[in-house]
């Protein structure tokens, strides 16, 4: 028999060194984040990635908000099922519009940064859409 201490997903994330998180972030992206934070913009991340990872990024980068795909959890264990909608494509735009309405943000004066053509609906609702390290399809649309 093997006995192991029960680890939660959060415990595993907390164990990872900060360098793992910052290694995954392009230095230019970090500069952009800090620039807009200094200019008093609300800076956040809306991602298809699972929310527990987004939550860590929000904390580590001192972001104002973060949203990600939510996972079903029962008794502290992820079931493998998604709760709600996957934050992908048009759904990101819907979430941002709802958040802007709740917070009183003017999307015409807002920026959105993305690397994926899947985020074209999101780019279409802000005044300042920005393609960063774009995939080939987004690069074609941005030109």
C-alpha atoms as one frame of an Amber mdcrd trajectory, in Angstrom:
protein
   0.000   0.000   0.000   1.065   3.526  -0.756  -0.177   6.409   1.309   0.076
   9.941   0.039  -0.892  13.220   1.572  -3.855  14.709  -0.266  -2.705  17.646
  -2.390  -5.111  20.140  -3.813  -4.527  21.817  -7.131  -3.995  25.099  -5.283
  -1.322  23.494  -3.075   0.541  22.336  -6.174   0.343  25.792  -7.734   1.544
  27.428  -4.527   4.530  25.089  -4.503   5.722  26.168  -7.937   8.341  28.901
  -7.834   7.402  32.328  -9.184  10.003  31.951 -11.897   7.835  29.296 -13.567
   5.022  31.812 -13.987   7.185  34.701 -15.088   9.070  32.470 -17.531   5.797
  31.925 -19.394   5.168  35.654 -19.813   6.878  37.518 -22.622   9.011  40.350
 -21.191   7.287  42.773 -23.579   3.884  41.728 -22.212   5.029  42.439 -18.676
   6.219  45.906 -19.759   2.829  46.603 -21.334   1.012  45.446 -18.192   3.119
  47.695 -15.966   2.752  50.679 -18.342  -1.039  50.553 -18.261  -1.104  49.933
 -14.524   0.988  53.096 -14.022  -1.508  55.003 -16.191  -4.331  53.840 -13.862
  -6.025  51.530 -16.361  -7.819  48.485 -14.993  -5.650  45.628 -16.218  -6.791
  42.040 -16.270  -6.715  38.791 -18.133  -9.566  36.944 -19.783  -8.444  33.559
 -20.990  -9.643  30.199 -22.192  -7.225  28.727 -19.633  -8.631  27.261 -16.449
  -9.508  29.733 -13.729  -7.135  28.379 -11.035  -4.185  29.274 -13.302  -5.645
  32.680 -14.118  -6.151  33.379 -10.420  -2.447  32.776  -9.793  -1.488  35.131
 -12.632  -3.798  37.810 -11.257  -2.104  37.511  -7.864   1.483  37.285  -9.148
   1.086  40.179 -11.608  -1.074  42.346  -9.322  -3.837  42.526 -11.912  -7.240
  44.033 -11.220  -9.252  41.086 -12.460  -9.048  37.754 -14.189 -11.487  35.347
 -15.739 -10.950  31.856 -17.015 -12.812  28.689 -17.801 -14.300  27.279 -14.617
 -13.972  23.654 -13.649 -16.462  21.618 -11.654 -15.147  20.667  -8.258 -16.592
  18.166  -5.792 -15.111  17.702  -2.333 -11.970  19.563  -3.402 -11.383  17.397
  -6.475 -11.849  18.503 -10.071 -14.293  16.272 -11.892 -13.008  17.039 -15.384
 -16.202  18.858 -16.278 -16.478  22.517 -17.175 -19.042  24.679 -15.420 -20.572
  27.483 -17.408 -19.232  28.476 -20.779 -15.713  28.150 -22.110 -14.197  31.617
 -22.476 -13.431  31.287 -26.154 -14.138  33.390 -29.229 -17.404  35.299 -29.000
 -17.822  34.337 -25.339 -14.820  36.507 -24.385 -16.475  39.501 -26.039 -19.737
  38.796 -24.199 -17.938  38.588 -20.844 -15.993  41.798 -21.466 -19.152  43.679
 -22.487 -20.890  42.522 -19.318 -17.897  43.453 -17.153 -17.623  46.882 -18.809
 -21.304  47.541 -18.194 -21.003  46.519 -14.524 -17.850  48.604 -13.983 -18.860
  51.609 -16.091 -15.945  51.241 -18.501 -16.020  52.846 -21.936 -15.031  50.096
 -24.365 -14.384  52.744 -27.011 -11.512  53.964 -24.819 -10.333  50.466 -23.922
  -7.520  48.284 -25.191  -7.484  44.550 -25.839  -4.313  42.607 -26.554  -4.277
  39.139 -28.068  -2.165  36.710 -30.031  -5.015  34.670 -31.511  -7.475  35.100
 -34.352  -9.988  33.391 -32.068 -10.194  36.689 -30.181 -11.355  38.744 -33.172
 -14.806  39.245 -31.566 -13.063  40.720 -28.503 -10.864  42.962 -30.635 -13.980
  44.159 -32.432 -15.614  45.656 -29.335 -12.752  47.839 -28.079 -11.507  51.139
 -29.398  -7.883  50.028 -29.442  -7.387  46.421 -30.562  -3.770  45.233 -30.493
  -2.273  42.076 -32.006   0.739  40.907 -30.003   2.878  38.036 -31.296  -0.076
  37.120 -33.548  -0.804  33.746 -35.055  -0.716  33.672 -38.864  -4.465  34.295
 -39.263  -4.524  37.247 -36.873  -1.413  38.652 -38.537  -3.231  38.590 -41.900
  -6.271  40.359 -40.452  -4.145  42.946 -38.639  -2.298  44.019 -41.784
